[in-house]
Coordinates of C-alpha atoms in Angstrom, one line a residue:
M803 CA 9.3 -24.5 -3.8
T804 CA 13.1 -25.1 -3.1
D805 CA 15.3 -21.4 -2.3
I806 CA 13.3 -19.4 -3.6
W807 CA 14.8 -18.3 -6.8
A808 CA 17.7 -21.0 -6.9
A809 CA 20.7 -19.9 -9.5
L810 CA 19.1 -20.2 -13.4
P811 CA 21.5 -20.1 -16.1
K812 CA 21.9 -17.6 -18.3
G813 CA 19.0 -17.0 -20.3
E814 CA 16.3 -19.1 -18.0
S815 CA 13.7 -17.3 -16.9
S816 CA 11.5 -20.3 -16.1
M817 CA 11.9 -21.0 -12.0
D818 CA 9.4 -23.7 -9.9
M819 CA 6.6 -21.9 -7.6
E820 CA 5.4 -25.5 -5.7
F821 CA 6.2 -25.2 -2.9
S822 CA 7.9 -28.8 -1.1
P823 CA 6.0 -31.7 1.1
E824 CA 8.1 -29.5 4.0
D825 CA 7.0 -26.5 3.2
L826 CA 3.7 -27.3 2.9
A827 CA 3.7 -28.7 6.3
F828 CA 4.8 -25.3 7.5
Q829 CA 2.3 -23.8 6.1
T830 CA -0.9 -25.8 7.6
E831 CA 1.4 -25.9 11.2
V832 CA 1.3 -21.7 10.4
R833 CA -2.6 -21.6 9.4
D834 CA -3.2 -23.9 12.8
F835 CA -1.0 -22.2 15.2
I836 CA -2.9 -18.5 13.5
A837 CA -7.1 -19.8 13.7
E838 CA -6.1 -21.8 16.9
N839 CA -3.9 -19.1 18.8
Y840 CA -5.0 -15.7 17.0
P841 CA -7.0 -13.7 19.5
A842 CA -10.8 -12.8 18.8
E843 CA -10.8 -9.2 19.9
L844 CA -8.4 -8.8 17.2
R845 CA -10.1 -9.2 14.3
G846 CA -13.1 -8.0 15.1
K847 CA -11.1 -5.2 15.9
Q848 CA -9.5 -4.5 12.6
D849 CA -13.0 -5.7 10.6
E850 CA -15.1 -2.8 12.2
G851 CA -12.1 -0.5 11.2
D852 CA -12.0 0.2 15.0
E853 CA -9.1 2.4 16.7
L854 CA -6.2 -0.1 17.3
G855 CA -4.4 0.5 21.2
K856 CA -0.9 -0.6 22.6
E857 CA -2.2 -3.6 23.9
D858 CA -3.3 -3.8 20.8
F859 CA -0.6 -4.4 19.0
L860 CA 1.4 -5.9 22.3
A861 CA -1.3 -8.5 22.4
W862 CA -0.7 -10.2 19.4
H863 CA 3.2 -9.5 19.9
K864 CA 3.5 -11.1 23.2
I865 CA 1.6 -14.9 22.0
L866 CA 4.1 -14.8 18.9
Y867 CA 6.9 -14.2 20.9
K868 CA 5.8 -16.8 23.8
K869 CA 5.8 -19.1 20.2
G870 CA 9.2 -18.4 19.0
W871 CA 8.2 -16.6 16.0
V872 CA 8.4 -12.2 16.7
A873 CA 11.1 -12.5 14.6
P874 CA 11.6 -14.4 11.6
A875 CA 14.1 -12.1 10.1
W876 CA 16.7 -12.3 12.5
P877 CA 19.4 -14.5 13.2
V878 CA 19.4 -17.4 15.2
E879 CA 21.4 -16.3 17.9
Y880 CA 19.8 -12.7 18.7
G881 CA 16.2 -14.7 18.6
G882 CA 14.9 -15.5 14.8
T883 CA 13.9 -18.8 13.6
G884 CA 16.1 -19.7 11.6
W885 CA 13.1 -19.9 8.9
T886 CA 14.2 -20.4 4.9
P887 CA 13.6 -16.9 2.9
T888 CA 10.6 -19.6 1.8
Q889 CA 9.4 -20.3 5.4
R890 CA 9.6 -16.7 6.2
F891 CA 7.1 -15.7 2.8
I892 CA 4.7 -18.3 3.9
F893 CA 4.3 -16.9 7.0
S894 CA 3.9 -13.7 5.7
E895 CA 1.8 -14.6 3.4
E896 CA -0.2 -16.9 6.4
I897 CA -0.3 -13.7 8.5
A898 CA -1.8 -11.4 6.2
R899 CA -5.0 -14.0 5.1
A900 CA -5.6 -14.2 8.1
D901 CA -6.1 -10.4 8.9
C902 CA -4.3 -10.5 11.7
I903 CA -3.4 -7.0 13.6
R904 CA 0.2 -6.3 12.0
L905 CA 3.6 -6.0 14.4
L906 CA 4.8 -2.7 14.7
P907 CA 8.2 -2.7 12.8
F908 CA 10.2 -0.4 15.2
G909 CA 11.7 -2.9 17.4
L910 CA 11.8 -5.4 15.9
S911 CA 12.6 -4.6 11.9
M912 CA 14.2 -1.3 12.2
V913 CA 16.4 -0.8 15.4
G914 CA 16.1 -4.7 15.9
P915 CA 18.8 -5.5 13.1
V916 CA 21.1 -2.0 13.4
I917 CA 21.6 -3.4 17.0
Y918 CA 22.6 -7.0 16.2
T919 CA 24.6 -5.7 13.1
F920 CA 26.7 -2.5 14.2
G921 CA 25.8 -2.6 18.8
T922 CA 28.0 -3.3 21.2
P923 CA 27.7 -6.7 23.5
E924 CA 26.9 -4.9 26.1
Q925 CA 24.3 -3.1 23.7
K926 CA 23.0 -6.3 22.5
A927 CA 22.2 -7.8 26.0
R928 CA 20.3 -5.4 27.3
F929 CA 17.8 -3.7 24.3
L930 CA 17.1 -7.2 22.2
P931 CA 15.8 -9.4 24.4
R932 CA 13.5 -5.9 25.6
I933 CA 12.8 -6.3 21.6
L934 CA 11.5 -9.0 21.4
S935 CA 9.1 -9.8 24.2
G936 CA 7.6 -6.5 23.8
E937 CA 8.6 -4.3 27.2
D938 CA 10.3 -1.4 25.3
W939 CA 7.6 0.1 22.7
W940 CA 10.4 1.6 19.9
C941 CA 9.8 5.2 18.0
Q942 CA 11.7 6.1 15.1
G943 CA 13.3 10.3 14.7
Y944 CA 14.4 10.9 12.2
S945 CA 12.2 13.0 9.6
E946 CA 12.4 17.0 10.4
P947 CA 10.3 20.8 9.9
G948 CA 13.5 21.0 7.3
A949 CA 15.0 17.3 7.0
G950 CA 12.7 14.6 5.3
S951 CA 13.7 12.7 2.3
D952 CA 16.7 15.5 2.3
L953 CA 17.4 13.6 5.8
A954 CA 21.2 14.1 5.5
S955 CA 20.3 17.8 6.6
L956 CA 19.0 17.4 10.1
R957 CA 20.1 19.2 12.9
T958 CA 19.0 18.7 15.5
A959 CA 22.3 18.1 17.5
A960 CA 23.9 16.3 20.1
V961 CA 26.5 18.1 21.8
R962 CA 29.8 16.2 24.1
D963 CA 29.6 16.5 27.5
G964 CA 31.9 14.3 29.6
D965 CA 30.1 10.6 29.4
H966 CA 26.9 12.5 27.7
Y967 CA 25.3 14.3 25.0
V968 CA 23.0 17.3 25.9
V969 CA 20.4 16.9 23.1
N970 CA 18.7 20.0 21.2
G971 CA 16.3 20.2 18.4
Q972 CA 12.5 19.1 17.0
K973 CA 11.8 15.6 14.6
T974 CA 8.2 15.2 13.2
W975 CA 6.4 12.4 12.3
T976 CA 7.3 9.6 14.7
T977 CA 4.5 7.6 14.9
M978 CA 3.5 5.7 17.6
A979 CA 6.2 7.9 20.0
Q980 CA 2.5 8.9 22.2
H981 CA 3.5 5.0 23.6
A982 CA 7.0 4.4 23.4
D983 CA 10.2 3.8 25.7
W984 CA 12.6 4.2 23.2
G985 CA 13.5 5.6 20.7
F986 CA 16.3 5.7 18.1
F987 CA 17.6 8.6 16.5
L988 CA 20.1 11.0 14.2
V989 CA 21.8 13.4 15.5
R990 CA 24.0 15.9 14.0
T991 CA 26.9 15.3 16.4
D992 CA 29.9 17.7 14.0
K993 CA 28.4 21.0 12.5
E994 CA 32.0 21.5 10.4
A995 CA 31.7 17.8 8.1
K996 CA 29.1 17.3 5.4
P997 CA 26.1 16.6 6.1
Q998 CA 26.0 12.2 5.3
E999 CA 29.3 12.6 7.6
G1000 CA 28.8 14.5 11.1
I1001 CA 25.5 12.2 12.1
S1002 CA 25.6 10.0 14.7
F1003 CA 23.1 7.0 15.7
L1004 CA 21.3 7.2 19.6
L1005 CA 19.4 5.0 21.6
I1006 CA 17.4 7.8 23.9
D1007 CA 15.2 6.6 26.9
M1008 CA 11.8 9.0 25.9
K1009 CA 10.9 9.8 29.8
S1010 CA 14.3 11.6 30.0
P1011 CA 13.2 15.0 31.0
G1012 CA 13.3 17.3 28.4
I1013 CA 11.5 14.8 25.6
T1014 CA 7.5 16.9 25.0
V1015 CA 5.9 14.9 23.1
R1016 CA 3.2 16.6 20.9
P1017 CA 0.0 14.9 19.2
I1018 CA -0.1 15.7 15.1
I1019 CA -4.4 13.9 13.6
T1020 CA -3.9 12.3 10.4
L1021 CA -6.4 12.8 7.0
G1022 CA -7.2 9.9 8.6
G1023 CA -8.3 11.5 11.9
E1024 CA -6.3 9.2 14.0
H1025 CA -3.6 9.9 16.5
E1026 CA -1.0 8.0 14.7
V1027 CA 2.2 10.8 14.3
N1028 CA 3.6 13.2 16.4
E1029 CA 6.2 15.9 16.9
V1030 CA 8.9 15.4 18.8
F1031 CA 10.8 18.6 20.6
L1032 CA 14.2 17.5 22.8
E1033 CA 15.5 20.6 25.1
D1034 CA 18.6 19.6 27.1
V1035 CA 18.1 15.8 26.7
R1036 CA 21.0 14.3 28.3
V1037 CA 21.4 10.4 27.2
P1038 CA 24.9 8.1 27.8
V1039 CA 27.5 7.8 25.5
E1040 CA 27.1 4.2 25.8
Q1041 CA 23.9 4.3 24.2
R1042 CA 25.8 5.7 21.0
V1043 CA 25.8 3.2 17.7
Y1044 CA 28.7 2.7 16.5
E1045 CA 31.0 5.2 16.1
E1046 CA 30.6 8.6 16.7
N1047 CA 29.3 10.4 13.2
K1048 CA 29.2 7.4 11.2
G1049 CA 25.5 7.0 12.4
W1050 CA 24.8 7.7 8.7
T1051 CA 25.5 4.0 7.9
C1052 CA 22.8 3.5 10.3
A1053 CA 20.2 5.6 8.6
K1054 CA 21.2 3.5 5.5
F1055 CA 20.7 0.2 6.4
L1056 CA 18.2 0.7 8.6
L1057 CA 16.1 2.5 6.1
A1058 CA 16.6 -0.1 3.8
H1059 CA 14.7 -2.5 5.9
E1060 CA 12.0 0.2 6.5
R1061 CA 11.1 0.1 2.3
T1062 CA 11.4 -3.8 2.0
G1063 CA 9.1 -4.0 5.0
I1064 CA 6.9 -0.7 3.5
A1065 CA 6.2 -2.6 0.3
G1066 CA 3.7 -4.4 2.4
V1067 CA 2.7 -8.0 -1.2
A1068 CA 1.4 -10.4 1.6
S1069 CA -1.7 -7.4 2.9
S1070 CA -1.7 -6.0 -0.6
K1071 CA -2.7 -9.7 -2.0
R1072 CA -5.2 -9.2 1.3
G1073 CA -6.8 -6.0 -0.2
V1074 CA -6.8 -6.5 -3.9
E1075 CA -9.4 -10.1 -2.2
R1076 CA -11.3 -7.4 -0.1
V1077 CA -11.9 -5.2 -3.0
K1078 CA -13.3 -7.5 -5.4
A1079 CA -15.4 -8.9 -2.2
I1080 CA -16.9 -4.9 -2.2
A1081 CA -17.2 -5.0 -5.7
R1082 CA -19.2 -8.1 -6.0
T1083 CA -21.5 -7.1 -3.3
E1084 CA -22.1 -2.8 -4.6
L1085 CA -24.3 -2.4 -7.9
D1086 CA -23.1 -0.9 -11.1
G1087 CA -26.5 -0.2 -12.8
D1088 CA -27.9 -3.7 -12.8
G1089 CA -25.5 -7.0 -11.8
P1090 CA -23.2 -6.1 -9.4
L1091 CA -19.9 -3.8 -9.7
I1092 CA -17.5 -6.9 -10.8
D1093 CA -18.9 -6.9 -13.6
N1094 CA -18.4 -3.3 -15.0
P1095 CA -15.7 -4.2 -17.6
F1096 CA -13.4 -1.2 -16.4
F1097 CA -13.9 -1.6 -13.4
K1098 CA -12.7 -5.1 -14.3
R1099 CA -9.8 -4.3 -15.7
K1100 CA -8.5 -1.9 -12.9
I1101 CA -8.1 -4.5 -10.9
A1102 CA -6.2 -7.4 -13.7
E1103 CA -4.0 -4.0 -14.3
L1104 CA -3.7 -3.9 -10.4
E1105 CA -3.1 -7.6 -10.0
I1106 CA -0.1 -8.1 -12.2
D1107 CA 1.7 -5.1 -11.2
L1108 CA 1.7 -7.0 -7.3
T1109 CA 2.3 -10.0 -8.8
A1110 CA 5.1 -9.6 -10.3
L1111 CA 6.4 -7.4 -7.8
E1112 CA 6.0 -9.9 -5.4
F1113 CA 8.5 -11.7 -7.3
T1114 CA 11.0 -9.4 -7.0
E1115 CA 10.5 -9.3 -3.2
L1116 CA 10.6 -13.4 -3.4
R1117 CA 14.3 -12.8 -5.3
G1118 CA 15.0 -10.1 -2.8
L1119 CA 14.2 -12.5 -0.1
A1120 CA 17.3 -14.6 -1.7
G1121 CA 19.6 -12.6 -0.2
P1122 CA 19.6 -12.5 3.6
N1123 CA 20.2 -15.7 3.1
A1124 CA 23.0 -15.3 1.6
G1125 CA 24.6 -13.4 3.9
K1126 CA 23.3 -9.8 2.3
G1127 CA 21.0 -7.6 3.4
P1128 CA 18.8 -5.8 1.4
G1129 CA 20.2 -4.1 -0.7
P1130 CA 19.1 -1.3 -3.2
E1131 CA 16.6 -3.3 -5.4
S1132 CA 14.2 -2.5 -1.5
S1133 CA 14.1 1.5 -3.5
L1134 CA 12.3 -0.7 -6.1
L1135 CA 9.9 -2.3 -4.2
K1136 CA 9.5 0.7 -2.2
I1137 CA 7.9 2.6 -4.8
K1138 CA 5.8 -0.3 -6.4
G1139 CA 4.1 -1.5 -3.0
S1140 CA 3.3 2.5 -2.1
E1141 CA 2.2 2.8 -5.5
I1142 CA 0.0 -1.1 -5.4
Q1143 CA -1.3 0.0 -1.5
Q1144 CA -2.5 3.9 -2.8
R1145 CA -3.8 2.1 -6.1
L1146 CA -6.2 -0.3 -4.0
T1147 CA -8.0 2.1 -1.1
E1148 CA -8.5 4.5 -4.3
L1149 CA -10.3 1.1 -5.9
T1150 CA -12.0 0.8 -2.6
L1151 CA -13.5 4.2 -2.2
E1152 CA -14.9 3.8 -6.0
A1153 CA -16.3 0.4 -5.7
V1154 CA -17.6 1.7 -2.4
G1155 CA -19.3 5.3 -3.8
H1156 CA -22.2 7.6 -2.3
Y1157 CA -21.5 5.7 1.5
G1158 CA -17.4 6.6 1.4
A1159 CA -18.6 10.5 1.5
P1160 CA -19.9 10.6 5.4
Y1161 CA -16.2 9.7 7.0
F1162 CA -17.0 8.4 9.1
R1163 CA -15.0 7.2 11.5
G1164 CA -16.3 4.6 14.0
F1165 CA -18.8 5.4 16.2
G1166 CA -17.9 5.5 20.4
E1167 CA -19.0 6.1 23.8
G1168 CA -22.2 8.8 23.4
D1169 CA -23.1 8.3 19.8
N1170 CA -26.3 7.3 18.9
E1171 CA -26.5 7.2 14.8
H1172 CA -26.7 4.5 13.1
P1173 CA -23.4 4.2 10.4
I1174 CA -25.1 4.8 6.7
G1175 CA -24.3 2.1 4.4
P1176 CA -22.6 -1.1 5.2
D1177 CA -19.8 -2.2 7.7
Y1178 CA -16.5 -2.0 5.3
A1179 CA -17.8 1.4 4.1
H1180 CA -16.7 3.2 7.0
R1181 CA -13.0 3.2 6.2
A1182 CA -12.6 3.8 2.9
A1183 CA -12.0 7.2 2.8
P1184 CA -10.1 7.5 5.9
T1185 CA -7.9 5.2 5.1
Y1186 CA -7.4 7.2 1.5
F1187 CA -7.0 10.3 3.2
N1188 CA -4.4 8.0 5.5
M1189 CA -2.0 6.0 2.6
R1190 CA -1.7 9.6 0.7
K1191 CA 1.6 8.9 2.9
T1192 CA 3.2 5.7 1.5
T1193 CA 4.8 7.3 -1.1
I1194 CA 6.6 10.1 1.3
Y1195 CA 7.5 7.8 4.1
G1196 CA 11.0 5.7 4.7
G1197 CA 12.0 8.2 1.5
S1198 CA 10.1 10.0 -1.3
N1199 CA 9.6 8.3 -4.3
E1200 CA 11.4 10.1 -5.9
I1201 CA 14.2 10.0 -3.9
Q1202 CA 14.4 6.4 -4.0
R1203 CA 13.9 6.6 -8.9
N1204 CA 17.3 8.7 -7.3
I1205 CA 18.9 5.8 -5.8
I1206 CA 17.7 3.4 -8.6
A1207 CA 19.1 5.6 -11.2
K1208 CA 22.4 5.9 -9.4
M1209 CA 23.4 2.2 -7.6
V1210 CA 21.5 0.1 -10.2
L1211 CA 21.5 1.9 -13.5
G1212 CA 24.7 3.2 -13.1
L1213 CA 23.6 7.4 -13.9

């Protein structure tokens, strides 16, 4: 494939989906590197559905960092790979095909691009190298108890006091905050301005006095998200990104990157293969479930939608290559990607049948009972419940439809 979705004459609908010899060589290089370097202990943990800790995430991160492959989408001058959109697509496909643990997006895909786009030279020099190396673990302080998809109504306040801001408020659904070294927070710095015009973007050391992190246990049974309370937290003004009261510009930029990542096309393709494998094993009457025409139809419909989403993502990848960031199409990717992920978990739960009922999370120290049913069934129910969130976080799908109506359709 030459650069993906090269400009076609108006009215033409065909495109070259063949990889070039150079791209095929790159694919082999990536596949061989993963086979030789991906830690075996991580692959086992994912296969068995074990809860992954901070060191598990960082182990693969550091391997890719040493190779120079940890941030493919970053500009070369800040540590990116310089790969074409096609190569980045191949890389994500191979990572998913090998069932590698995902790299957490908060540093690499969210605040990193904000810093290299809007940050000062000092901020870039201070934060970007440590994001790449994994030395700093980041979390996102956006949502509040009264400000979720209506993010502009946030109330966490930052009052200027000399060369510091004093921050008070509460954030919620803060993923992995229990491990975070730093957080990027939206705070209100002008209560009199229109909602979007009085917000600033702060980088806050999570070890600062006045920060309290409390766990929220999800429907899947994991400690993944948290509440974060800020009480008279002093933040140097030099840790504000971009201008005071202009943080909404950074917020929108970041959310476009987040929504593009939520699409998860490569991992969903891997998920479809998992469902097929389960359906070949599980019985439906005298034959395998995969031969049930109703179940087969559900898989086919899912694959068709996933292929369409993949083509949309490929088309979107050409944007950054032309010097553009993610646009309104990121909302489309978020909507369809999250819906497909939920349908995948529904099909998985349907495929494992009654084996999903015990709702096993795995067995820890002191457990002496053997799980009921096949290994692939133990995570079906927890994953199903956990994935109910995908159509809500990153801006609910209802909000994304409004964005498309306004920015794409002009309604």
